[in-house]
Structure formats: C-alpha cells, structure tokens
Coordinates of C-alpha atoms in Angstrom, one line a residue:
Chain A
X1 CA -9.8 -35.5 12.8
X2 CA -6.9 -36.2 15.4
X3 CA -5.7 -33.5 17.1
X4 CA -1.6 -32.7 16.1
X5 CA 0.4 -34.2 18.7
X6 CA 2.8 -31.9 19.7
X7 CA 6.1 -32.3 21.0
X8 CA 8.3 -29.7 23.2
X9 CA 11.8 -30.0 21.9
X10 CA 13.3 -26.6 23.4
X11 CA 12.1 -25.0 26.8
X12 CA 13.0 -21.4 27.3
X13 CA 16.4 -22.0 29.1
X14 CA 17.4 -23.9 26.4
X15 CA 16.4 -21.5 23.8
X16 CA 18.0 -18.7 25.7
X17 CA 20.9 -21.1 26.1
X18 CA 21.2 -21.7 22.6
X19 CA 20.9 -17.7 21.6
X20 CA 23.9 -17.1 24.0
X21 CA 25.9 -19.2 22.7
X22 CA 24.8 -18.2 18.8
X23 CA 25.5 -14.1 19.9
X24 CA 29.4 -15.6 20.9
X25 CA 29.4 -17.6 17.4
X26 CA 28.3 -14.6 15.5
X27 CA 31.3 -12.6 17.3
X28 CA 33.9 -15.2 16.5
X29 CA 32.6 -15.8 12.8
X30 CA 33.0 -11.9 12.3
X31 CA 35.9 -11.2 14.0
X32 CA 34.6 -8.9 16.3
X33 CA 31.6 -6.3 15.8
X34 CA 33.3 -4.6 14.0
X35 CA 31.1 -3.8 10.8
X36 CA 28.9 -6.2 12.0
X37 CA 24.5 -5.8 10.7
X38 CA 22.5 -7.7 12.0
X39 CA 19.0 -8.6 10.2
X40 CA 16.0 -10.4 11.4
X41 CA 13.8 -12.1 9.0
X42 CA 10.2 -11.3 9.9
X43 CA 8.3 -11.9 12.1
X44 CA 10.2 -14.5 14.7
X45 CA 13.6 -13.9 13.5
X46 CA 13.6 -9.9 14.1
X47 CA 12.4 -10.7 17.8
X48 CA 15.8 -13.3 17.8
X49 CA 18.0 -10.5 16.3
X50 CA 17.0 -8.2 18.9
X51 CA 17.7 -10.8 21.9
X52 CA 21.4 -11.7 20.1
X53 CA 22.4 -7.9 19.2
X54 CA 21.3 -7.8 23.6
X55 CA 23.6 -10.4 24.1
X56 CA 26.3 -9.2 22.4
X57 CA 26.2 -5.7 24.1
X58 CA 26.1 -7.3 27.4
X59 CA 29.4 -9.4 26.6
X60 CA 31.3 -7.0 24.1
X61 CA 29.8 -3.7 25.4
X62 CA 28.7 -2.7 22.0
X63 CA 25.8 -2.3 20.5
X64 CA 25.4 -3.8 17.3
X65 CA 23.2 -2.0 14.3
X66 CA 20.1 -4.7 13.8
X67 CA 17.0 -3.8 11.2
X68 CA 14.2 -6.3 9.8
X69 CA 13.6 -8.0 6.5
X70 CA 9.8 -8.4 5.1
X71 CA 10.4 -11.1 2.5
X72 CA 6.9 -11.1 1.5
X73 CA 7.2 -9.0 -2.1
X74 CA 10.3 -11.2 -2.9
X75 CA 8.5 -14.6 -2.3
X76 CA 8.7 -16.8 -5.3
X77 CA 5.2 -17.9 -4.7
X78 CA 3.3 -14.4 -4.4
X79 CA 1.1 -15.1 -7.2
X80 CA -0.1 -18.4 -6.8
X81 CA -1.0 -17.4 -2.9
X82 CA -4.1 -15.0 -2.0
X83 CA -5.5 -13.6 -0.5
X84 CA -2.8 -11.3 -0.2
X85 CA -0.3 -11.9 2.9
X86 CA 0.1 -8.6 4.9
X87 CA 3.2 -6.9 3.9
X88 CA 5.6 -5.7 6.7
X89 CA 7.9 -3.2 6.7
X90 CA 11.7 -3.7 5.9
X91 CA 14.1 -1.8 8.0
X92 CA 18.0 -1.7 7.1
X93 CA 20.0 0.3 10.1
X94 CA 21.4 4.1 9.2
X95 CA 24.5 3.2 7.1
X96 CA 23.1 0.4 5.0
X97 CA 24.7 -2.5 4.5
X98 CA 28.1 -1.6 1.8
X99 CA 30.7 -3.1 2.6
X100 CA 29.4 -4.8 5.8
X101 CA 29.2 -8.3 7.5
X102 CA 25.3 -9.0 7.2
X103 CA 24.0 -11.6 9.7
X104 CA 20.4 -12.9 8.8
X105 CA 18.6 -14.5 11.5
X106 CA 15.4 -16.5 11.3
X107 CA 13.8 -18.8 13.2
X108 CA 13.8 -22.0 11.2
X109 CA 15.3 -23.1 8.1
X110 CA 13.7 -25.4 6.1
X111 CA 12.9 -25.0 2.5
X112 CA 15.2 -22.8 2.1
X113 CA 12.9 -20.6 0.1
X114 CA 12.7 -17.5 3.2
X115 CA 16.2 -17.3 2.9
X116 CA 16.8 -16.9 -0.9
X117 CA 14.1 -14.3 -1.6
X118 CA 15.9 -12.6 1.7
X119 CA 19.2 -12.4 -0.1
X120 CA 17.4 -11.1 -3.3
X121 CA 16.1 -8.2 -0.9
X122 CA 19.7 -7.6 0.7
X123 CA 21.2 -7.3 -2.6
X124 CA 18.5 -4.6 -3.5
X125 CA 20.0 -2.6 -0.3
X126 CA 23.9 -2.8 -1.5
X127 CA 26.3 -5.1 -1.6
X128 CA 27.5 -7.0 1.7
X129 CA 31.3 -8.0 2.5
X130 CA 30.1 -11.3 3.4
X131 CA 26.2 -12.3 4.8
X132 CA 25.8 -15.3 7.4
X133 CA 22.9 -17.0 8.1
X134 CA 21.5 -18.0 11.8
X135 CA 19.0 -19.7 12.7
X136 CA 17.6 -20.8 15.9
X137 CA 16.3 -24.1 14.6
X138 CA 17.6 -26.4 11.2
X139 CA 15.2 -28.8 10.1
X140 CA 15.6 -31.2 7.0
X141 CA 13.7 -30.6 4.0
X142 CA 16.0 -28.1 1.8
X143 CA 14.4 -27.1 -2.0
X144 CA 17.5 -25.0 -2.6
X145 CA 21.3 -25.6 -1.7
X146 CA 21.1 -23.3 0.9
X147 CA 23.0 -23.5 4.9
X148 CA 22.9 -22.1 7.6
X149 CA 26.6 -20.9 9.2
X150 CA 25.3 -20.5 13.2
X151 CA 22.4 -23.1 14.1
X152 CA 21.0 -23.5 17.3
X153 CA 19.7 -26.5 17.7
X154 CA 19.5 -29.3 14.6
X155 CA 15.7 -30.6 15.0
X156 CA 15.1 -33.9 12.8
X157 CA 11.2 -33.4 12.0
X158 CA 9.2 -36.5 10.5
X159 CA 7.8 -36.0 7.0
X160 CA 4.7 -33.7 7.1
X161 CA 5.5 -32.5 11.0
X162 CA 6.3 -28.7 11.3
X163 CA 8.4 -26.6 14.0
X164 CA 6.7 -24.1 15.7
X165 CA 9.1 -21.7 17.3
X166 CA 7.6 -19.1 20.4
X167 CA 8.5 -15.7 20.8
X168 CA 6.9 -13.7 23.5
X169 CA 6.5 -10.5 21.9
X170 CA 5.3 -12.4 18.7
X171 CA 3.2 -14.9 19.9
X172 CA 2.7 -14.2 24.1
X173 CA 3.9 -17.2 26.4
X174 CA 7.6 -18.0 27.1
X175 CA 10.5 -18.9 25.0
X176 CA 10.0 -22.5 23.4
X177 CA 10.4 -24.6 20.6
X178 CA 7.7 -28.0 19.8
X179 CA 7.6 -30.1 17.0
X180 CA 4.0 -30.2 15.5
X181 CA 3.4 -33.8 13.9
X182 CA 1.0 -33.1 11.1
X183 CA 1.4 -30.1 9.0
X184 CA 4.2 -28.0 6.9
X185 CA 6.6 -26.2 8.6
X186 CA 8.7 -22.5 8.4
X187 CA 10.9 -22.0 5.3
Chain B
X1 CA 1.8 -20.0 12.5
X2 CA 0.1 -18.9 9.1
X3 CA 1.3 -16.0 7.7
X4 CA -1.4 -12.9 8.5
X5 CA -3.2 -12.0 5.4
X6 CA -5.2 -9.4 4.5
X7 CA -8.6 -8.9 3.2
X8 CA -9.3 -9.8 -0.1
X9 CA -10.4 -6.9 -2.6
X10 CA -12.0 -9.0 -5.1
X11 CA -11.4 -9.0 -8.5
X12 CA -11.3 -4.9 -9.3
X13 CA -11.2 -2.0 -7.6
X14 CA -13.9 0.2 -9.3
X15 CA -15.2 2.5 -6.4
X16 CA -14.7 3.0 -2.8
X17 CA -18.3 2.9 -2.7
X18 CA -17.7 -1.3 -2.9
X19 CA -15.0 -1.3 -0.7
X20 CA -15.7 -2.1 3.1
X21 CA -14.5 0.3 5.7
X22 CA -11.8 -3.0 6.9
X23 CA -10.7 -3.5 3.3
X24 CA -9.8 0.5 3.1
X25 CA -7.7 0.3 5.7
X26 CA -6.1 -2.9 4.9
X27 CA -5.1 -0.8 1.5
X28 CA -4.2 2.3 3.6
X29 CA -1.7 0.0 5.7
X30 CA -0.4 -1.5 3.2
X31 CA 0.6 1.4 1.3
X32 CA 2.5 2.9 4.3
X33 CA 4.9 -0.2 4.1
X34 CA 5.2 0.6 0.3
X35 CA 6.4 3.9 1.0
X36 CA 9.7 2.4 1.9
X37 CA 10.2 1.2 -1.5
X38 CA 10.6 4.5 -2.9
X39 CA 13.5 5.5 -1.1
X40 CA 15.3 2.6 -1.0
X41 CA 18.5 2.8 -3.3
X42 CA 16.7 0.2 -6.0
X43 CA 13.3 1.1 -5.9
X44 CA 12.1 -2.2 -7.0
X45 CA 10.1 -5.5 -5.9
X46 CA 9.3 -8.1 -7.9
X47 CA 6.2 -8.8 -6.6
X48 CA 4.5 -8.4 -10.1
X49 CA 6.6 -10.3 -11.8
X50 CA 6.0 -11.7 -14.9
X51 CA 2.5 -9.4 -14.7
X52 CA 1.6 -7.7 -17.5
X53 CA -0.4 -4.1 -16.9
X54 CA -2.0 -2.3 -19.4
X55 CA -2.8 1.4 -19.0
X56 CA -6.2 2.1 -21.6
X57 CA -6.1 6.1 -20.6
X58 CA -9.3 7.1 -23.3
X59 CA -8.8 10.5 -21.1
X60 CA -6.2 13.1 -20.9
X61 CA -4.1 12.4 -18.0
X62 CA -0.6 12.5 -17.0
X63 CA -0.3 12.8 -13.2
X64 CA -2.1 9.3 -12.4
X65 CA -1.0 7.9 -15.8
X66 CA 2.9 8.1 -14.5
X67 CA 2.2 7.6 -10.6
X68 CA -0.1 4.2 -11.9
X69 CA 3.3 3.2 -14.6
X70 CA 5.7 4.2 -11.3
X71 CA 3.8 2.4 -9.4
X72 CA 3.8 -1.0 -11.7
X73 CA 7.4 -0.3 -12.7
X74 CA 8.4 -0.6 -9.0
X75 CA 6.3 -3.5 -8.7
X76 CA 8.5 -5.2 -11.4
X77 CA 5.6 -5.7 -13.5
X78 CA 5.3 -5.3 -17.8
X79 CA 3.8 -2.3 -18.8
X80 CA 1.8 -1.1 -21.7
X81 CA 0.3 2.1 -22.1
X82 CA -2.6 3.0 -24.7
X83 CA -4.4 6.1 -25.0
X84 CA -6.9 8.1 -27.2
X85 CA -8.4 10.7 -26.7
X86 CA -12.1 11.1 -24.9
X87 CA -13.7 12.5 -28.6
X88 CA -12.4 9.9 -30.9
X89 CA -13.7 7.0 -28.6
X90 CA -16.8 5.5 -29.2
X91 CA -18.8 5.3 -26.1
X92 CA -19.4 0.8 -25.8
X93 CA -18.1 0.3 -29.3
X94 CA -14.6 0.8 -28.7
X95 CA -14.2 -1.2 -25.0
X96 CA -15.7 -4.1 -26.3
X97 CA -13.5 -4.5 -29.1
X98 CA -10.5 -3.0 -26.3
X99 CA -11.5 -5.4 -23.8
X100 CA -11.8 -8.0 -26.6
X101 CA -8.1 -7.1 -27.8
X102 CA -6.9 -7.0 -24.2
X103 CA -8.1 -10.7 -23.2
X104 CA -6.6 -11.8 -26.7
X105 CA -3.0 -10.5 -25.9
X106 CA -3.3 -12.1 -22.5
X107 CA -2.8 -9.1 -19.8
X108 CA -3.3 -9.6 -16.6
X109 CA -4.5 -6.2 -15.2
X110 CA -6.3 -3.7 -16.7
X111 CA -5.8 0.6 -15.4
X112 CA -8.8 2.3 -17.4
X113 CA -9.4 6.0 -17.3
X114 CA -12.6 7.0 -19.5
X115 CA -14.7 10.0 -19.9
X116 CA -17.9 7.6 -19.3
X117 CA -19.1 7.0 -15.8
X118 CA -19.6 2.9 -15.5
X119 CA -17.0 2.5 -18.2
X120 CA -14.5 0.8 -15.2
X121 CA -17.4 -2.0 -14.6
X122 CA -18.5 -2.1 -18.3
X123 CA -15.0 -3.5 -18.9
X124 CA -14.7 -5.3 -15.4
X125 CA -18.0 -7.8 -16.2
X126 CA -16.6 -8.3 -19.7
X127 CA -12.5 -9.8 -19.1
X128 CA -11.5 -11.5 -16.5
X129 CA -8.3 -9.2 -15.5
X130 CA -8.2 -7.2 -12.8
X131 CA -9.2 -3.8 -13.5
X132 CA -8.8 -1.2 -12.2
X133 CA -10.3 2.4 -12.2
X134 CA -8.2 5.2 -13.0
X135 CA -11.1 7.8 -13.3
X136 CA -14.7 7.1 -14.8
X137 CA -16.4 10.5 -15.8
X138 CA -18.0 12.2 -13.2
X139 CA -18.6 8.7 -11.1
X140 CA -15.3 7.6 -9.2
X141 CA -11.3 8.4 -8.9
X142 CA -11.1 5.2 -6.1
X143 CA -7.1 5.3 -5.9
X144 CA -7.3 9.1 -5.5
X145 CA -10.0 9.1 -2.5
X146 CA -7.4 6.4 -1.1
X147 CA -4.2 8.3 -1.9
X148 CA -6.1 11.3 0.0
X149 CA -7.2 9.3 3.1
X150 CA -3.9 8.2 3.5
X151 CA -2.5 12.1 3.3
X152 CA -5.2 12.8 5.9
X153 CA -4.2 9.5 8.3
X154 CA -0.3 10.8 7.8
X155 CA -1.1 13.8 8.8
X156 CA -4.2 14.1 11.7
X157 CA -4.5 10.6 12.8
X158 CA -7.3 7.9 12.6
X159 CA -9.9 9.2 10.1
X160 CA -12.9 8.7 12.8
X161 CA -11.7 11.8 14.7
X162 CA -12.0 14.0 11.6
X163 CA -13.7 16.7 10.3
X164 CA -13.1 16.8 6.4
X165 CA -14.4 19.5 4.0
X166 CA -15.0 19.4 0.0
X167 CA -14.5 23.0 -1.4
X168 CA -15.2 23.4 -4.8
X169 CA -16.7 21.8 -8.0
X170 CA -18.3 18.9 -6.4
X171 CA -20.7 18.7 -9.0
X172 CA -18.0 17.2 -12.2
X173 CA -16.2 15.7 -9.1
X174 CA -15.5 11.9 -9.3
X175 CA -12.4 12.9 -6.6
X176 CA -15.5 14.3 -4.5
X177 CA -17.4 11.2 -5.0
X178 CA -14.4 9.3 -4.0
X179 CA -14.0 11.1 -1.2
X180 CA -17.4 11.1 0.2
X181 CA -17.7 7.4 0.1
X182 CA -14.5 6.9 1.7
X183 CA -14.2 9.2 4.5
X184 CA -17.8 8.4 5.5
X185 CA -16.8 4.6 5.3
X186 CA -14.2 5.2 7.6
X187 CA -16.3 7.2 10.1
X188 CA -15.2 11.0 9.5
X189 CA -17.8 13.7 9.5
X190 CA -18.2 15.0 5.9
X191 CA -19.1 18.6 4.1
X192 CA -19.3 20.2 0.7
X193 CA -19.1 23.8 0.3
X194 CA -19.3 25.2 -3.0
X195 CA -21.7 27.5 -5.2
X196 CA -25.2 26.1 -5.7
X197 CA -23.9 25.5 -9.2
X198 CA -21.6 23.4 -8.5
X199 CA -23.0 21.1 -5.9
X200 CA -25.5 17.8 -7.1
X201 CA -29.0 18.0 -6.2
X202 CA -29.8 16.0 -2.9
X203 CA -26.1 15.6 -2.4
X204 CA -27.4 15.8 1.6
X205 CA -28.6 12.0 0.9
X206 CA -24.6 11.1 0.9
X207 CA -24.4 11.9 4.5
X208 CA -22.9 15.2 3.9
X209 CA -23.2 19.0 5.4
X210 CA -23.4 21.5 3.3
X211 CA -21.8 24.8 3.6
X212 CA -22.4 27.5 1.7
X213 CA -20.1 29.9 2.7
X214 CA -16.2 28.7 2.7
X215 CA -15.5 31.1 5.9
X216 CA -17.9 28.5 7.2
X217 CA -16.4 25.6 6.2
X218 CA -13.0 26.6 6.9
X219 CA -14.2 27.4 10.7
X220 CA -15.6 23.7 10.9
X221 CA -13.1 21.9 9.6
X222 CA -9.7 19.9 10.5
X223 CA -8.9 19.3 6.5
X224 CA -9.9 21.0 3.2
X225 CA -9.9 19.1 0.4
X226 CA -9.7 21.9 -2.6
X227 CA -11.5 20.7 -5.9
X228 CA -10.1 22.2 -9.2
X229 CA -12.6 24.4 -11.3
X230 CA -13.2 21.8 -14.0
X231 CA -13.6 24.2 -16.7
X232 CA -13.5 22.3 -19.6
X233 CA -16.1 20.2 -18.4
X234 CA -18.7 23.1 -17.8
X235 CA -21.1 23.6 -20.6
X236 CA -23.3 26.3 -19.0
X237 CA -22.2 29.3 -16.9
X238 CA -21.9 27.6 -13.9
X239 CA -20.3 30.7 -12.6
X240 CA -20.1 34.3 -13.1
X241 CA -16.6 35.2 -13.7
X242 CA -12.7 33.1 -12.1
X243 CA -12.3 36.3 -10.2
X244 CA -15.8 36.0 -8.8
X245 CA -15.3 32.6 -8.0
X246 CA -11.8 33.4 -5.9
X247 CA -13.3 36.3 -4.3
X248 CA -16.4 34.5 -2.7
X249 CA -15.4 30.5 -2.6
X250 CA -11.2 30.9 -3.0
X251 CA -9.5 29.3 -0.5
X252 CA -7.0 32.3 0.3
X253 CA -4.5 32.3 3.1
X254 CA -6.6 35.1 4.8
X255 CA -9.5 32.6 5.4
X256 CA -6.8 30.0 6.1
X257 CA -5.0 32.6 8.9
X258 CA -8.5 33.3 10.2
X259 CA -9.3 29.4 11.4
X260 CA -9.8 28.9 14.6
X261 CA -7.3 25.4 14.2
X262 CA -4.4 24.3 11.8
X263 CA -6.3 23.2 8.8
X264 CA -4.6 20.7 6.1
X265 CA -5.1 21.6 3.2
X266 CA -5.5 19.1 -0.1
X267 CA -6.3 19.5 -3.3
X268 CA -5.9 16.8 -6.1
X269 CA -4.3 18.9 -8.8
X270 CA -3.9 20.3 -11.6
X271 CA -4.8 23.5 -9.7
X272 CA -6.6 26.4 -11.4
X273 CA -3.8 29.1 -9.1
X274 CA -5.6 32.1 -7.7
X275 CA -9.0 30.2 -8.8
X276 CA -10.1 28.0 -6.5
X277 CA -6.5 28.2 -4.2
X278 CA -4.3 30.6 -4.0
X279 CA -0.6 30.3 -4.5
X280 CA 0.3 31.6 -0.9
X281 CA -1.7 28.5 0.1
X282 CA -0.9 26.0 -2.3
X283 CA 2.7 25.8 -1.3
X284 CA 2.4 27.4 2.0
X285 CA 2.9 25.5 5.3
X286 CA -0.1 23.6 5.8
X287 CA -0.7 22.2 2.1
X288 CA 0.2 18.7 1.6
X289 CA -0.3 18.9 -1.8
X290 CA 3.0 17.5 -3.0
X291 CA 2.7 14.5 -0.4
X292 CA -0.4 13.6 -2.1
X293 CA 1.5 13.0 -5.3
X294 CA 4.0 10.9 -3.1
X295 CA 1.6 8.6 -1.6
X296 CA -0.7 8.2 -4.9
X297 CA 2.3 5.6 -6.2
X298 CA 2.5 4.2 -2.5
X299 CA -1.2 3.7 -2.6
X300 CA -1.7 2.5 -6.3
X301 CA 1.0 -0.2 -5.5
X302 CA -0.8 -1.4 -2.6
X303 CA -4.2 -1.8 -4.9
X304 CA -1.9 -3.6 -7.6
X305 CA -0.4 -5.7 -4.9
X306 CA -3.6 -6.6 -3.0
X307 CA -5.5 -7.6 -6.4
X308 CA -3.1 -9.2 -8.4
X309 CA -3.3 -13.3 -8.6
X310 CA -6.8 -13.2 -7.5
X311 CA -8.0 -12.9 -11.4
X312 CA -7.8 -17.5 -11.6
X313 CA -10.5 -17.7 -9.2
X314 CA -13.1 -14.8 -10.5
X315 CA -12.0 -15.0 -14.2
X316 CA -15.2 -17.2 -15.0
X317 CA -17.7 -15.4 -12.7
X318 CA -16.4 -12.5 -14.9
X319 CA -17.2 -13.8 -18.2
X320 CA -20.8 -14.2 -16.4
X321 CA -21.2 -10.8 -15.5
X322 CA -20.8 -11.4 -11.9
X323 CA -19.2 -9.4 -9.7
X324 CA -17.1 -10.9 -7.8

C-alpha cells in the first residue's frame, strides 16, 4: 500500500499569521470584547481558542473568558461507532453563556457534523445573543448548511484527502497545516 | 488524527472480577467527565438516544434503582422499570420467560438486580442486550465497587498507594465482593475485619488481611469501607445481640479519633445507625457517604455509555452462550 502523500499547506508563521489576523476579525465581528465567550471545540480548537483569547489580550488588553466543548455525547453517530470514543470534559467560563456573543473555534470544518452537535451542546448551557464560528482551516465537503463567519485559510482538498492540522500542546512539533491525500478528514 | 477511544467493556458488565485493571480505570475516567453533566443547567446528553433500558429489579431496591433511571434519564435514553419482589420469582423459570419477553419487545439494555447469584450471566448468555448487573445475591454489586473506587480516587489519590479496609458483614456482601476484586485489580492493599460470623471461609485466598479486631483495622488503614448488618438476610444467629455488635466491631468516632491518620470513611447504605456506624461518624467530617450516592449516577452513566452500541457485534455470540 502507497504511503499518503502529504502536502504542507500552512507553516507555523502562516498559521500564527492567520490566528492574528482571526483574533482582530473576532473583535470587529463582536464589536469589541465586550460580552465576548470564546469556545474551543475539542481537542485542536481549544488549543486555537487559547492562542486567539492570547492575542486579543495582547492587542485589546483584556482578557477574554474562553472554556472547551467535548462534542462527543452529542455526535449523531455515537451508536454506530465503538469502541467507545473517550469522552472529554466540557468547560463553559463562570457566567455561562446568557445573553453572550459565543465564538466557536475549531480547527477544520468540513462535514459540518462537529459543529451542529456543538450548537446542540451550547443551547443545553443557555441561550447565546448571537454564536460565530471560526475556524482555522475551511475545506469542501459540507453534509449540513452550515458556515463558518472567521476562516483562516480556505484549503481546496481532493476527494478522499484529509487536513491534518498541528497543535504543539496536542500533537508536539510546531504550528502547521498539510493536506493528507488518501483518507477522511476533520468534521 | 483518530479520535482516542477507550477500551472496550464487552457486551455486559456482570462483575469487576471480568474487568481488567485498564478497563476500570477507563470507567473511573470516564465517569469523572460525567460528573459535569449533573450540574450543568440541563442535565441532559443524548448519547442514548433512541436507547431503550429496562430496569428488571426482582429485589427490593430504591437507591440504585433511581441513581441507574438518573443515570439513563440524563443519558437521554427510554426507560422502563419492572419489578417483583425476590419471593414471588421463580428462580430460572421466570428470566427465561423475562429475558424471552425482553428480546421480543426489542430493548437494548438490560439493568437486572436479583436475589440469585449468577442471575446477571444467566440472562447475559441468553439475549443479546447489554446487561448489566445491578446486584446478584451474595455474588457482585460491579457499579457499586466502581462508584466506591471512584469516591476513594476523589478523595486519596491513585488507588495503588492505598490501604482499604472492609468492616462488617462481608459474609452476605456482594459490595464486599465487589470491592475486593476491584481494589486488588487496581493494586491497593486489601483487609476484612468483621466477626468470624460474618467473614467467608478462606476469604484469605482473595488476597485479603484479615483483622479481627476493628481498633486494628482502623490503625492500618487509609479508608474504611463500613458494610451494613444485612439482617434480613441472616438466618442463624450470626451475632449475639446489635448492641454487642456496636460495642466490639462499631465503627464509633472514638476509634475514628484514635487513628493514627485521617481515615475516609464509606459505607454503601442503607445504614443500620448506631449498628455497624455510628451517627457522629456517618455525617461527621471524614464520611463521604453522600458523595458516594453522587458518583454512583456519574459512574452508572459511564458503564451505560461505554457498553451501549456494542450489543450488533456480540448479539449472535450471545445467543451461543459465549461470552463475549
């Protein structure tokens, strides 16, 4: 069997150029931090809503409440899956989430499917103002009408490739982003 | 970039003595996310679904009758409950034709309690839902040994470090039993202490110390687990009088006071008060009593969880008798 072929698409100045820019987007799309949340899917996008919520505090001054979705109970697929993924633990900052601008971060949208069973979770913590949804990378291959509002990067992936995204505390290494040729890909 | 998973449980949970030392822990860790779930303002998942759960309780029981139905309910799964009580039931007879009646109306999970030992894997090798075992006579309480590990972990840290003594009426203990197997799986030093009575014959061959007198035991030990004087179970005078009992094996907060360390104290209720514990104890500063009830529905969501959609693949090795 070939090995996958894989293909760096983002180096870590690019990724950390992209996040930058993201953290300013998030600021403009909310009008300030003001009531801002943000929420980092598990596992890749709480390490990303940790490095915008740093960004932001270095250019506002202001440190914005972040806390961690585990999507895992609220997949659609649970069932037909085992054995059993390990379940992490959601976290939603001191306050909750009433009345709030909610900012979802993950690290690729695909599917679509992450993101739906994330705002099932969210609505089982209160009700939002508004949610947004940002995502370092946006690949093709949506199963629900679902879009992102802050994208890093836009990533065209050929049938059957997937994106890998690398986080150092997740996965060790530096920053990056590679397409894998061969294989699914995040949802 | 798989998603981690953790280690499959098989098809029921019928006794810790199955389990594997990893797979307890992977239970243990993933009730402590669960946890969560009950203090969130909707204390609901829907991880189960479209899963329907049927609570056969053939014994008295309401403590893990409502922490199992919490558990499911917050799980999102369909619930029925049937029970009967442990006289009217026909020993064999009556879970065939249960477990008959079950697979006919479809479910997809199982919680048995039953006066018989063996009655969980009776109905295990016969349906190919999960089941699960609520209590089976004097042989195993699996999800209350786990429920207690996980007090201890809370508590005193990894379960390796640990010195753990069973005080009581080990003898018509499935709790003990459960206990035992557990702790021992998980590398904790183990003791009994208890009136010659009330102990098993050879219960040494478990790995265990015995003690036989509780200022002993309560020297030697990080945690006490208390056992409840099952009286209605006791056919013979197994004792001389309550009061005797309290005076020589009680667990009173004088022998508590007189420890040498901090000792946790457990007990799996419903206690006997001023029997086997006193009430000075019971709700005093080092009982975790109420905790336990806590984490029983953390921990009997976890078991639900990590069994649930693997019935498919073991339904026909069931049929066959296997094990799986």
């Amino acid at each position: 069997m070939p090995e996958p072929q894989r293909r760096p698409i983002m180096d870590t100045a690019a990724v950390e150029r992209a996040l930058s820019r993201m953290a300013r987007e998030v600021v403009e799309r909310t009008g300030g931090t003001e009531g801002v949340v943000l929420v980092g899917i598990h596992r890749r996008g709480v390490d990303l809503a940790a490095w915008i919520a740093r960004e932001i505090e270095r250019t506002e001054g202001v440190a914005v409440p972040t806390g961690s979705l585990d999507i895992t109970l609220y997949r659609d697929d649970l069932m037909t899956v085992g054995p059993r993924p390990v379940v992490g633990r959601s976290d939603i900052p001191p306050g909750g989430i009433d009345g709030r601008q909610v900012v979802i971060v993950d690290d690729v949208l695909y599917t679509g499917r992450t993101v739906r069973a994330a705002l099932d979770e969210l609505a089982d913590y209160g009700r939002p103002s508004r949610t947004l949804l940002c995502v370092l990378v946006d690949r093709e291959g949506r199963e629900l009408p679902i879009q992102a509002d802050i994208v890093g990067a836009k990533v065209p992936v050929p049938a059957g490739g997937r994106v890998e995204v690398r986080v150092p505390r997740t996965d060790g290494g530096a920053l990056g982003v590679e397409v894998v040729d061969g294989g699914g890909g995040a949802g | 970039m798989a998603h981690p998973t953790a280690p499959s449980l098989g098809k029921d949970l019928l006794a810790l003595e199955d389990l594997t030392g990893e797979q307890i822990l992977s239970i243990l860790d993933t009730a402590e996310t669960f946890k969560e779930i009950s203090v969130r303002p909707i204390k609901k998942v829907p991880a189960l679904r479209n899963r329907t759960i049927v609570n056969a309780f053939f014994e008295n029981s309401t403590r893990t009758r409502v922490s199992f139905e919490f558990a499911e309910k917050r799980m999102g799964a369909d619930t029925v409950s049937i029970s009967t009580t442990g006289s009217s039931v026909q020993k064999g007879e009556t879970l065939v034709d249960t477990a008959r009646n079950l697979e006919a109306m479809g479910v997809d999970m199982v919680v048995i309690r039953h006066s018989s030992s063996g009655s969980a894997r009776f109905l295990a090798e016969r349906i190919p839902s999960n089941v699960v075992n609520a209590g089976d006579g004097k042989h195993e309480h699996p999800t209350q040994g786990l429920l207690d590990l996980l007090t201890i972990r809370d508590h005193r840290g990894p379960i390796d470090k640990l010195k753990v003594c069973i005080v009581g009426d080990v003898l018509h203990s499935r709790v003990a039993r459960s206990n035992i197997w557990g702790l021992r799986r998980l590398g904790a030093q183990v003791a009994v202490c208890g009136p010659r009575t009330l102990l098993p014959p050879a219960i040494e061959e478990m790995g265990v110390t015995v003690f036989r007198r509780v200022e002993e035991a309560i020297e030697w030990a990080d945690v006490l687990n208390v056992l409840r004087l099952q009286l209605e179970r006791m056919t013979g005078g197994f004792i001389p009088s309550l009061r005797e009992y309290n005076r020589v094996f009680g667990v009173t907060r004088a022998r508590i006071e007189s420890a040498p360390r901090n000792v946790l104290v457990l007990h799996p209720g419903p206690m006997n008060r001023g029997v086997e514990i006193d009430s000075d104890v019971a709700d005093g500063p080092q009982s975790v009593i109420l905790q336990q009830v806590t984490n029983g529905v953390a921990v009997r969501m976890a078991v639900l969880y990590l069994l649930s959609g693997h019935a498919p693949e073991t339904a026909e090795a069931a049929k066959r008798g296997g094990d799986a």
